[in-house]
PDB file of C-alpha atoms in Angstrom:
ATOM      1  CA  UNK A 365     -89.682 -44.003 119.071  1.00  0.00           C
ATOM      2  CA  UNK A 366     -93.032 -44.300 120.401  1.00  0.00           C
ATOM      3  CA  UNK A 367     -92.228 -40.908 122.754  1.00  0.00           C
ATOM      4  CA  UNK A 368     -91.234 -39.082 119.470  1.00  0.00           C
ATOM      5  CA  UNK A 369     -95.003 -40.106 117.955  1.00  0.00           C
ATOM      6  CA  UNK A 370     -96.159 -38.936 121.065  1.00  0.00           C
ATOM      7  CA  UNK A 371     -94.590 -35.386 121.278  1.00  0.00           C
ATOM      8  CA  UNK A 372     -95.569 -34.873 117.736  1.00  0.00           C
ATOM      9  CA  UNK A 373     -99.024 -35.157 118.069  1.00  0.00           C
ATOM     10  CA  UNK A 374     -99.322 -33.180 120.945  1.00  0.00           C
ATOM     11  CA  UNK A 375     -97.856 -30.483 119.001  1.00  0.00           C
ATOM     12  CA  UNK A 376     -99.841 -31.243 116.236  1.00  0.00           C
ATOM     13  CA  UNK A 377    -102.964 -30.767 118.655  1.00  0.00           C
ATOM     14  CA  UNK A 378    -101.759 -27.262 120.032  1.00  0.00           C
ATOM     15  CA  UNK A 379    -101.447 -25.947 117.067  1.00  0.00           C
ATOM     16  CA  UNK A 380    -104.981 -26.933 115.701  1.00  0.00           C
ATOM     17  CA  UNK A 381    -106.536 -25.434 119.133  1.00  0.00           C
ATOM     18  CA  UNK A 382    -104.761 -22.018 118.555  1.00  0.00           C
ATOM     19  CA  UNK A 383    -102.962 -21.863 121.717  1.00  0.00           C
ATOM     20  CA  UNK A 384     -99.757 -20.498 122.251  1.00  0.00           C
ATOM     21  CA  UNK A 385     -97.105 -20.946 124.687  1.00  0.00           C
ATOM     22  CA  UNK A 386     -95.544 -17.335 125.893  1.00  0.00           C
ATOM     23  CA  UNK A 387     -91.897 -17.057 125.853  1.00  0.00           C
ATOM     24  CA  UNK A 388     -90.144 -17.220 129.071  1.00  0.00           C
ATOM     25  CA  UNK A 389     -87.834 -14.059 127.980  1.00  0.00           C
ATOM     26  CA  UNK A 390     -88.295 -11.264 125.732  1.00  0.00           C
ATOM     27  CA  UNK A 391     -84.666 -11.324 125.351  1.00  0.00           C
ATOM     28  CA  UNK A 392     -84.327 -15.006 124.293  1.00  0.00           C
ATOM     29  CA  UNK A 393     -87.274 -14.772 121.451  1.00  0.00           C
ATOM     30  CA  UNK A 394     -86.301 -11.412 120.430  1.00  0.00           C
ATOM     31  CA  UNK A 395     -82.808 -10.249 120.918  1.00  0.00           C
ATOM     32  CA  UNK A 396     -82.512  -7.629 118.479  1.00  0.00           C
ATOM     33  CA  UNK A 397     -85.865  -6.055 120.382  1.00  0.00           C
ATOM     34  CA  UNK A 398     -84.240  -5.515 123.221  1.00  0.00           C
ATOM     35  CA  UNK A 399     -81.178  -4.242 121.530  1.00  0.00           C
ATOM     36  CA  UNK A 400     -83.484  -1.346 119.768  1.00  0.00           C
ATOM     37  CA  UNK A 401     -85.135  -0.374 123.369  1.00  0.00           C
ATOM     38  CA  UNK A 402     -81.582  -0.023 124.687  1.00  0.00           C
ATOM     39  CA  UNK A 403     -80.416   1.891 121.863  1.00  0.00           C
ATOM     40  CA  UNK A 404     -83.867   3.976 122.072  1.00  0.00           C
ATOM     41  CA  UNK A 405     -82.794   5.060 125.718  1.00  0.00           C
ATOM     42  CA  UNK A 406     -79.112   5.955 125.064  1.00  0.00           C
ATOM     43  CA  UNK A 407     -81.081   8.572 122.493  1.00  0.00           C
ATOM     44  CA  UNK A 408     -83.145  10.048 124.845  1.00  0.00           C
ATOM     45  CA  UNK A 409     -80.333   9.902 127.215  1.00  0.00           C
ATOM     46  CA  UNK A 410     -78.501  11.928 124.658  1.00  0.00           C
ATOM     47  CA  UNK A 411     -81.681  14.390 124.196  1.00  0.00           C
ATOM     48  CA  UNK A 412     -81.403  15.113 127.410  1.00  0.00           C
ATOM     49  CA  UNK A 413     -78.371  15.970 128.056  1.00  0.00           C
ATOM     50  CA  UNK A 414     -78.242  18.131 124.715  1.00  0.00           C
ATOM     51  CA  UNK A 415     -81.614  20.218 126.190  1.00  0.00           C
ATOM     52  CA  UNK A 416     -79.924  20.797 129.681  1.00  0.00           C
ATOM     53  CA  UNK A 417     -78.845  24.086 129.487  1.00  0.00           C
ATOM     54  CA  UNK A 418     -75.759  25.587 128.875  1.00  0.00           C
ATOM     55  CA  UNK A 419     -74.529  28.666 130.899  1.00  0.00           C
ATOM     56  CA  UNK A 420     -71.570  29.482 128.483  1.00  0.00           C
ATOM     57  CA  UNK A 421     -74.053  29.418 125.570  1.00  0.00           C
ATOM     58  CA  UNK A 422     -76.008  31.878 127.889  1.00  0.00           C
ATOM     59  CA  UNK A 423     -73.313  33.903 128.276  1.00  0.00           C
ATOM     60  CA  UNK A 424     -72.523  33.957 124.572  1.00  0.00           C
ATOM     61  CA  UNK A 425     -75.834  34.920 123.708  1.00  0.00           C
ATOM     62  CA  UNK A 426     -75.907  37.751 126.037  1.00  0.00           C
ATOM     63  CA  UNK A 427     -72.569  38.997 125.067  1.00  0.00           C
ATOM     64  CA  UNK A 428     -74.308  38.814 121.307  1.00  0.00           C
ATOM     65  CA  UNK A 429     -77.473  40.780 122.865  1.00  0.00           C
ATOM     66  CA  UNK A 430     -75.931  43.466 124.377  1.00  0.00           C
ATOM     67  CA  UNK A 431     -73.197  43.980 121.474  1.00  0.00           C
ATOM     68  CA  UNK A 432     -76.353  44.090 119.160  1.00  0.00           C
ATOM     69  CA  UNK A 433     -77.652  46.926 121.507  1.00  0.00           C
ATOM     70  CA  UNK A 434     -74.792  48.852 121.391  1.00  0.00           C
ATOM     71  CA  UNK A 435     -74.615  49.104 117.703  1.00  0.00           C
ATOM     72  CA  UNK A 436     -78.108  50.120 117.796  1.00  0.00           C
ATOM     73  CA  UNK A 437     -77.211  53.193 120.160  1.00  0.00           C
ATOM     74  CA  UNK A 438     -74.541  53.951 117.948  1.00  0.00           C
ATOM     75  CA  UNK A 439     -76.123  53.413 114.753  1.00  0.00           C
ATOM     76  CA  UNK A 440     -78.755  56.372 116.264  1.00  0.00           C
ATOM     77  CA  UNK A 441     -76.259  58.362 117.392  1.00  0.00           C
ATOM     78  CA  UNK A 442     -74.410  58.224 113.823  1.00  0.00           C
ATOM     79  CA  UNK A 443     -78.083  58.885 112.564  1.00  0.00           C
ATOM     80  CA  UNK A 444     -78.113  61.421 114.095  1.00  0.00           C
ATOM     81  CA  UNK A 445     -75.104  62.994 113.565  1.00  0.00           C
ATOM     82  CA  UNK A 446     -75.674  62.785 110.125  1.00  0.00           C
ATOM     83  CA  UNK A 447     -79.203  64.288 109.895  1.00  0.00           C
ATOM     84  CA  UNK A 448     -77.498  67.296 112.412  1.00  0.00           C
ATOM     85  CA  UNK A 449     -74.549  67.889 109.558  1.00  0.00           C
ATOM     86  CA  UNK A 450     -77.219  68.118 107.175  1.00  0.00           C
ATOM     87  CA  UNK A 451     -79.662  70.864 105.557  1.00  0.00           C
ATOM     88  CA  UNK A 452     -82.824  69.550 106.862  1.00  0.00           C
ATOM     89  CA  UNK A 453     -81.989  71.364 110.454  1.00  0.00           C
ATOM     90  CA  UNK A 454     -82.313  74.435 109.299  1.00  0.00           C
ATOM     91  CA  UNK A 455     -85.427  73.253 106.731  1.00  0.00           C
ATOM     92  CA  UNK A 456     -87.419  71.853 109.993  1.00  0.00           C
ATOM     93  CA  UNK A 457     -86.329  74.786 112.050  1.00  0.00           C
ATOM     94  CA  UNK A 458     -87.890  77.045 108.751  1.00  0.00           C
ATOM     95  CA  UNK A 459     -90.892  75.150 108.827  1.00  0.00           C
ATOM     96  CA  UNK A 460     -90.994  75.320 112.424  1.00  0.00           C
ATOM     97  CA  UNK A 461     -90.989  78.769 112.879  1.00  0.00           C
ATOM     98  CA  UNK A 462     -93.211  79.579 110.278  1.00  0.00           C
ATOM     99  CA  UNK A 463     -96.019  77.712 112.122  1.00  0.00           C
ATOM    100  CA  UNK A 464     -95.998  78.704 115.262  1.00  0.00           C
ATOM    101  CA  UNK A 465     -95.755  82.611 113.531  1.00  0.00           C
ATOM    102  CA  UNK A 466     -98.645  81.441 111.823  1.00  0.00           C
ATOM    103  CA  UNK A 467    -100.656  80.426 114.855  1.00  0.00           C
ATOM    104  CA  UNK A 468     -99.763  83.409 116.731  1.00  0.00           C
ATOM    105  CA  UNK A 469    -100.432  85.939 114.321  1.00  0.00           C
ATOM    106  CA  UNK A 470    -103.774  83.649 114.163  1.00  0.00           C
ATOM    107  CA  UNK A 471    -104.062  84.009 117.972  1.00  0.00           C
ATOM    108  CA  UNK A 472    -103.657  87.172 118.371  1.00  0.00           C
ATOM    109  CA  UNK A 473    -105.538  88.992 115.960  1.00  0.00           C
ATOM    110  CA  UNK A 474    -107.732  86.859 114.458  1.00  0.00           C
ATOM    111  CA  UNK A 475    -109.796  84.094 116.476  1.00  0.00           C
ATOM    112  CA  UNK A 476    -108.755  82.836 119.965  1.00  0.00           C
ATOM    113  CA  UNK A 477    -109.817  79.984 122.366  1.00  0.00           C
ATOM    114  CA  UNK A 478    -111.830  80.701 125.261  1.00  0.00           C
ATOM    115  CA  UNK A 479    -112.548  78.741 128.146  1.00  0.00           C
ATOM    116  CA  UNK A 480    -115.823  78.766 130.173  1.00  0.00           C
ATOM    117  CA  UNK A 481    -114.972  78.766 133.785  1.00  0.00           C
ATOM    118  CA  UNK A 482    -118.814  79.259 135.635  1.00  0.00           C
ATOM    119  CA  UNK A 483    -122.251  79.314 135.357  1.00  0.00           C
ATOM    120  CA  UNK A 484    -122.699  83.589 134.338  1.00  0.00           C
ATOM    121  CA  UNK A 485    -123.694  82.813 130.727  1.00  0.00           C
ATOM    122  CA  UNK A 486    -125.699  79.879 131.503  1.00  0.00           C
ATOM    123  CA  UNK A 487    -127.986  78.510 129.445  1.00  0.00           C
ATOM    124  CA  UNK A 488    -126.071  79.710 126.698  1.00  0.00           C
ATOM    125  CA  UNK A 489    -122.972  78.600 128.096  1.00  0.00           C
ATOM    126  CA  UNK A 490    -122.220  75.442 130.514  1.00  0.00           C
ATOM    127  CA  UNK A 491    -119.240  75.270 132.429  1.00  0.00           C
ATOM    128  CA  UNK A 492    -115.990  73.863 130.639  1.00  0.00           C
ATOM    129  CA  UNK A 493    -117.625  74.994 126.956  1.00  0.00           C
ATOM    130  CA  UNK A 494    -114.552  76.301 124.744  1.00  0.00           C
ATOM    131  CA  UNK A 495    -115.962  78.277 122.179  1.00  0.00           C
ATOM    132  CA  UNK A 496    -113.895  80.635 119.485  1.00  0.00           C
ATOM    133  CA  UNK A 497    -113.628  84.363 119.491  1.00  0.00           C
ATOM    134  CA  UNK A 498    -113.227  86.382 116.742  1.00  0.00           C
ATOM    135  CA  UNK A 499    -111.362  89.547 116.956  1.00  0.00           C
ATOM    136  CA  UNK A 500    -111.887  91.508 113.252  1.00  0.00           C
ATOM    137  CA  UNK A 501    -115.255  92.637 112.474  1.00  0.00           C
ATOM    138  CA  UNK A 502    -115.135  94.829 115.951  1.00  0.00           C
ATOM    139  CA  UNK A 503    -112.840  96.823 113.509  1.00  0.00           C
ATOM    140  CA  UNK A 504    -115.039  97.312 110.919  1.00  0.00           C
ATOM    141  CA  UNK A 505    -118.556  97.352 112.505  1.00  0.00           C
ATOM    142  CA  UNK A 506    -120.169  98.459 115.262  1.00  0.00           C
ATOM    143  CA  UNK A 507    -121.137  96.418 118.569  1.00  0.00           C
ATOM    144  CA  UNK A 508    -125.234  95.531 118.581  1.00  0.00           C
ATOM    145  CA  UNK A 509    -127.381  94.222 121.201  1.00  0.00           C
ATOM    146  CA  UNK A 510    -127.750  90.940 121.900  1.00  0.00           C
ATOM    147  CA  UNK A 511    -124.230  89.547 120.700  1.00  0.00           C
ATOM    148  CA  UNK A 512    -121.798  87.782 123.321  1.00  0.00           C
ATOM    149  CA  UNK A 513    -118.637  89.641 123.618  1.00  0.00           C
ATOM    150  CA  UNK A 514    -115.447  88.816 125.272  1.00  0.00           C
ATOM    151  CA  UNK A 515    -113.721  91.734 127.387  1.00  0.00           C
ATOM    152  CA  UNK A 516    -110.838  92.940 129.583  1.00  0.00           C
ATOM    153  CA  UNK A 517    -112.271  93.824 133.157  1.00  0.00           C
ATOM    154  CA  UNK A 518    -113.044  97.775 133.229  1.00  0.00           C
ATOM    155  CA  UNK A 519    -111.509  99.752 135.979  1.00  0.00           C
ATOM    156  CA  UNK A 520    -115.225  99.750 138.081  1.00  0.00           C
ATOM    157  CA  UNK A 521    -115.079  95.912 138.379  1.00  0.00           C
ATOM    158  CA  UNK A 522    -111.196  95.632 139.280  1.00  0.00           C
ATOM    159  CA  UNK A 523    -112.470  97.893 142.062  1.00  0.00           C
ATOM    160  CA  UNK A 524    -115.531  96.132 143.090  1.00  0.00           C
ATOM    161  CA  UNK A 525    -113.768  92.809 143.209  1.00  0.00           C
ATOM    162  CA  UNK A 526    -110.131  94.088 144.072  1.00  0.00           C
ATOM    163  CA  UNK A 527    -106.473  94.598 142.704  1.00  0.00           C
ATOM    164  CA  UNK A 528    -105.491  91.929 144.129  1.00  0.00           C
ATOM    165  CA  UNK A 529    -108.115  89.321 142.934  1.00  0.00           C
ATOM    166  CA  UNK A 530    -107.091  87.015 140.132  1.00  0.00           C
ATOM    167  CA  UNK A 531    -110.600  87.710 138.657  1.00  0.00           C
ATOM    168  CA  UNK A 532    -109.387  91.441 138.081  1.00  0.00           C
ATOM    169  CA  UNK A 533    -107.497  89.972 135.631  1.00  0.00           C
ATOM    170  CA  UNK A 534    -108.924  86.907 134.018  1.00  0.00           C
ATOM    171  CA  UNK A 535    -111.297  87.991 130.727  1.00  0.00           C
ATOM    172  CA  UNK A 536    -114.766  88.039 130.957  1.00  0.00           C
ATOM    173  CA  UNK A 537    -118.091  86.966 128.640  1.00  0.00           C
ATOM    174  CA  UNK A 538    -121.041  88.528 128.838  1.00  0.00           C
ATOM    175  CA  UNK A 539    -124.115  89.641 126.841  1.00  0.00           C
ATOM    176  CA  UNK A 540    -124.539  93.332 125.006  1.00  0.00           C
ATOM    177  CA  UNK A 541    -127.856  94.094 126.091  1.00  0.00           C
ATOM    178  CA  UNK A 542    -127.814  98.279 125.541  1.00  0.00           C
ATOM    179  CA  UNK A 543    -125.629 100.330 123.265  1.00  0.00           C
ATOM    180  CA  UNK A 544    -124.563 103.849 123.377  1.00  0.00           C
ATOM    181  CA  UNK A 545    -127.493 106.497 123.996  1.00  0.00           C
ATOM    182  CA  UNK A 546    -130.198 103.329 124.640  1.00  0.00           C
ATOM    183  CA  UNK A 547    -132.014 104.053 128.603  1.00  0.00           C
ATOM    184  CA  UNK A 548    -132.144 100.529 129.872  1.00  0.00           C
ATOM    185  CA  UNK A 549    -134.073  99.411 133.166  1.00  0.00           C
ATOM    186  CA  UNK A 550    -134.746  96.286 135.000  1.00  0.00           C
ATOM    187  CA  UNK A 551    -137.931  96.007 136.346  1.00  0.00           C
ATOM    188  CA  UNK A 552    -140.579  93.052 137.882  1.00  0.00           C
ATOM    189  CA  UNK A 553    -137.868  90.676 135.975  1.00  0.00           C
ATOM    190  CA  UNK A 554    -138.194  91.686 132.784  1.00  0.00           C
ATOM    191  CA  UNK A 555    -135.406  94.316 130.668  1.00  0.00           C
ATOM    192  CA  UNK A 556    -136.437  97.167 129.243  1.00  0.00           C
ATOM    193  CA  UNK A 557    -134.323  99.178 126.723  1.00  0.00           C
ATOM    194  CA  UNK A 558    -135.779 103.037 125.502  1.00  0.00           C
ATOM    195  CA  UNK A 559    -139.325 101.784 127.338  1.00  0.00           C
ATOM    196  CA  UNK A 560    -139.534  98.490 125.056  1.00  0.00           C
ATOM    197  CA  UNK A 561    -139.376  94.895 127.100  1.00  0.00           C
ATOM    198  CA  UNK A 562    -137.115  92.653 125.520  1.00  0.00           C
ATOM    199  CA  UNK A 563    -137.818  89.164 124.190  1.00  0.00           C
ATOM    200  CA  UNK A 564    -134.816  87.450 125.947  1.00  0.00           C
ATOM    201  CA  UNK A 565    -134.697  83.632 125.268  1.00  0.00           C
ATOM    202  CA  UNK A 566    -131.446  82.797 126.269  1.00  0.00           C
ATOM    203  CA  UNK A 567    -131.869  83.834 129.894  1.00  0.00           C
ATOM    204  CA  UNK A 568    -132.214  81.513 132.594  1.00  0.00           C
ATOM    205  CA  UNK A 569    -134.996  83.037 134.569  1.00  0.00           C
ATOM    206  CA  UNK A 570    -136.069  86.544 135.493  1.00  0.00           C
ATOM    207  CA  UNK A 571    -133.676  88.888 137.508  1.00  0.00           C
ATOM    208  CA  UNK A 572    -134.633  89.380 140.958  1.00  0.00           C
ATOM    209  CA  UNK A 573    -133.560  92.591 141.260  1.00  0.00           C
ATOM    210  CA  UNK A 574    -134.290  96.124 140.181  1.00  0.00           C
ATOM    211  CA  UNK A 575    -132.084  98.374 137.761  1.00  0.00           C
ATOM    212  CA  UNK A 576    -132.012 101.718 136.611  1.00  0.00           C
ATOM    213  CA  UNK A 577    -132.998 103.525 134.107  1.00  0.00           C
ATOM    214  CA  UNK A 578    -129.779 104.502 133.225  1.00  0.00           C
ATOM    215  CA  UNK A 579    -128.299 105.800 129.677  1.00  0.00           C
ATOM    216  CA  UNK A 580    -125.140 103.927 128.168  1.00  0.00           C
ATOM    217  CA  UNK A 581    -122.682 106.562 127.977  1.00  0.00           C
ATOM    218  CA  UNK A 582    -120.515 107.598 124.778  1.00  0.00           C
ATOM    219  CA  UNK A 583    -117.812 104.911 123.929  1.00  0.00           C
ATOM    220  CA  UNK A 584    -119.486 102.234 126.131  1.00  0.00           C
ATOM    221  CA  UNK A 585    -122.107  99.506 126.195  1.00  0.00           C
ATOM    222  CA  UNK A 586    -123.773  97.562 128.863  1.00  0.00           C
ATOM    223  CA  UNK A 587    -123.550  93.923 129.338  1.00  0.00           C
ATOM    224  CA  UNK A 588    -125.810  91.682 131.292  1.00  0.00           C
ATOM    225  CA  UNK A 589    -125.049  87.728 132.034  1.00  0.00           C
ATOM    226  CA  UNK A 590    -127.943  85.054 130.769  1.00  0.00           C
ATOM    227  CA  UNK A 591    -127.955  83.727 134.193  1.00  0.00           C
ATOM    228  CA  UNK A 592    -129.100  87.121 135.341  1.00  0.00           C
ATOM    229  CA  UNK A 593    -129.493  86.066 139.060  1.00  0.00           C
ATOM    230  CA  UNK A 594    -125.973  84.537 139.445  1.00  0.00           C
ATOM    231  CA  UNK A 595    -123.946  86.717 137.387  1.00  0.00           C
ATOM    232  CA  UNK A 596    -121.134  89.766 138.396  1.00  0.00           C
ATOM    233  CA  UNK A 597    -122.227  92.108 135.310  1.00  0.00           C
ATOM    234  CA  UNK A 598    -122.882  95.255 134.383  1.00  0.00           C
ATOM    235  CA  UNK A 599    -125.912  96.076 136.512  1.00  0.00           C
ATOM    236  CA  UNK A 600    -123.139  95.389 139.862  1.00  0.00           C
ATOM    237  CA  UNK A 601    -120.236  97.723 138.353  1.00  0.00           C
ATOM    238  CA  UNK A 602    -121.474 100.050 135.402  1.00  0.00           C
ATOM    239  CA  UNK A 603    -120.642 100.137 131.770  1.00  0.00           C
ATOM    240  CA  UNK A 604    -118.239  98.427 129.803  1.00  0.00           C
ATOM    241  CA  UNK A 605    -115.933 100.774 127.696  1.00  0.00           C
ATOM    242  CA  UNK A 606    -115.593  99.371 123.924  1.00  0.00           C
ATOM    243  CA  UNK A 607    -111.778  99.497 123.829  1.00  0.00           C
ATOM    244  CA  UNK A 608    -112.095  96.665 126.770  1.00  0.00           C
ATOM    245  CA  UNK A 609    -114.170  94.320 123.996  1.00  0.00           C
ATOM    246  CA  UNK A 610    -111.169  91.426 122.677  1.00  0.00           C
ATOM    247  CA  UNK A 611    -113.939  89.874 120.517  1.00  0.00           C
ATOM    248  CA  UNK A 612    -117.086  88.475 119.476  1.00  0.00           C
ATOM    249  CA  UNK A 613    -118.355  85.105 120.544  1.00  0.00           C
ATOM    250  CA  UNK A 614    -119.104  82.916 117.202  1.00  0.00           C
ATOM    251  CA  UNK A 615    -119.049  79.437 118.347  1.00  0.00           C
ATOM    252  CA  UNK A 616    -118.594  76.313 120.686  1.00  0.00           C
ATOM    253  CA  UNK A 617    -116.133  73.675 119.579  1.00  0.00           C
ATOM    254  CA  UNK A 618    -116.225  71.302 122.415  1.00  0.00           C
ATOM    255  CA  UNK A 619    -117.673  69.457 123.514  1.00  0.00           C
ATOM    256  CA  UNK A 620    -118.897  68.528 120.426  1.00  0.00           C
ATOM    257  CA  UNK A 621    -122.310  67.876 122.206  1.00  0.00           C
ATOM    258  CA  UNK A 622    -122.562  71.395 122.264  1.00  0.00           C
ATOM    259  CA  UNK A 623    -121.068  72.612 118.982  1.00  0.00           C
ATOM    260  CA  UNK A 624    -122.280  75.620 117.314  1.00  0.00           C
ATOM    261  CA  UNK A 625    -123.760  78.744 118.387  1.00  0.00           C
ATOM    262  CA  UNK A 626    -127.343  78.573 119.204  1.00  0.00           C
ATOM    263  CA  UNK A 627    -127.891  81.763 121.239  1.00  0.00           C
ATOM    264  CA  UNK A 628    -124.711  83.733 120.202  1.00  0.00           C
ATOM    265  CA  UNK A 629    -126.459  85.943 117.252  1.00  0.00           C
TER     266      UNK A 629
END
C-alpha cells in the first residue's frame, strides 16, 4: 500500500513538471501509424511500377502514329485527286496564262528591267542599280540630248570588241549627247556641240582625251558615258544608229537608296 502512494505521487510530480517519457516503439504507441507508412510505400511502389515504361504501349502508339500518317498522305492524295477531276485546273491554268501573257507583252514592248553591270554611267549610275526602261515614246518622239538610252551594240563596237565577246552581245546604257546634223568635239575636257560647251553635271570628271569635230550622221546619234574617262562609248567606235535604241532610261527601283531618276532627264 504504501508503494502504491508512492508511485502515485511520483506521477503526480511528472506531470506537474511537464516532462514526458518517449515511447520505446513507434509501433507499440501508434500501431495504426505505422500501418499508414506501410500502406504509403506499397502506393508509391505501385506508382512506380505504373510510370516504368511500357514497350508494347510504345509499339501501339507508333503503330497509331504512323497509321495516322498514312491517312494523311492519302487524304492529300484524294485531295488531290479531287481538285485534278475538277474545273478549277483549267480556271488556274486560265489565270495562269493570262499573267504571264500579261507580263510579257509588258516586257517586251512596254517597260523592261535593266541591270547595271559597271562603273560607265557613273555618277548617275552605281554598279548593281536596276532601273526601268521604257520602250514607247521612241515611237512617237524623237531622241534629244541629254536622255539615257538603252541600245543593242552597233556593228562598229561588235568589231572593236569582237564577235566572239559576250559584251558584243549584252545591251548597253549610255548618254545622248549629239543628235543628227549637231558637230560635236571634245576638247581641254570640256564637250562642245555646234561650238557651244555643255553644262554637264552628271559627269564624273573631265575627259582626258581629245575628240573630233565630227557631224552625227542621218539616222544616228552619239552617245557618251558620264564616267567619260572609264567608259567604251561612242567617241571609241562611232555613232549609234537609232533602230539599235530598245528604250529610254526613266528610273531606278533598287536599291531603294537610290530610287528615282535624278540625272536621267
Amino acid at each position: 500500500m504504501k508503494n502504491l502512494q508512492q508511485i502515485t505521487l511520483l506521477l503526480l510530480a511528472t506531470s506537474a513538471s511537464g516532462f514526458h517519457i518517449a515511447p520505446r516503439s513507434a509501433t507499440m504507441i501508434n500501431p495504426y501509424k505505422s500501418k499508414l507508412s506501410d500502406n504509403q510505400f506499397q502506393r508509391q511502389s505501385e506508382t512506380r511500377v505504373f510510370e516504368k515504361p511500357d514497350s508494347k504501349s510504345q509499339e501501339n502508339d507508333e503503330r497509331l502514329d504512323d497509321n495516322a500518317s498514312e491517312e494523311k498522305g492519302m487524304s492529300w492524295l484524294e485531295s488531290f485527286k479531287e481538285w485534278w477531276r475538277s474545273d478549277e485546273p483549267i480556271e488556274d491554268f486560265e489565270t495562269y496564262l493570262a499573267s504571264l501573257t500579261f507580263a510579257l507583252l509588258l516586257r517586251f514592248l512596254i517597260v523592261e528591267p535593266r541591270y547595271i553591270p559597271s562603273l560607265s554611267m557613273y555618277p548617275t549610275f552605281d554598279v548593281g542599280d536596276q532601273l526601268a526602261v521604257e520602250k514607247v515614246t521612241k515611237r512617237i518622239r524623237p531622241l534629244n540630248r541629254n536622255e539615257v538610252v538603252v541600245f543593242n551594240p552597233p556593228e562598229t563596237f561588235k568589231q572593236f570588241v569582237g564577235e566572239s565577246n559576250k559584251k558584243a552581245k549584252e545591251a548597253l546604257i549610255k548618254r545622248i549627247v549629239a543628235v543628227e546634223g549637231d558637230i560635236a568635239k571634245v576638247t581641254g575636257g570640256k564637250l562642245y556641240i555646234n561650238g557651244v560647251m555643255q553644262d554637264e553635271p552628271f559627269t564624273a570628271e573631265e575627259a582626258a582625251y581629245e575628240f573630233g569635230p565630227v557631224k552625227v550622221p542621218p539616222g544616228c546619234v552619239l552617245v557618251l558615258g558620264d564616267n567619260r574617262n572609264h567608259s567604251l562609248d561612242g567617241h571609241i567606235w562611232g555613232f549609234l544608229p537609232k533602230e539599235n535604241v530598245i528604250g529610254r532610261a526613266v528610273f531606278i527601283y533598287w536599291p531603294p537608296w537610290h530610287l528615282g531618276n535624278g540625272g536621267m532627264y
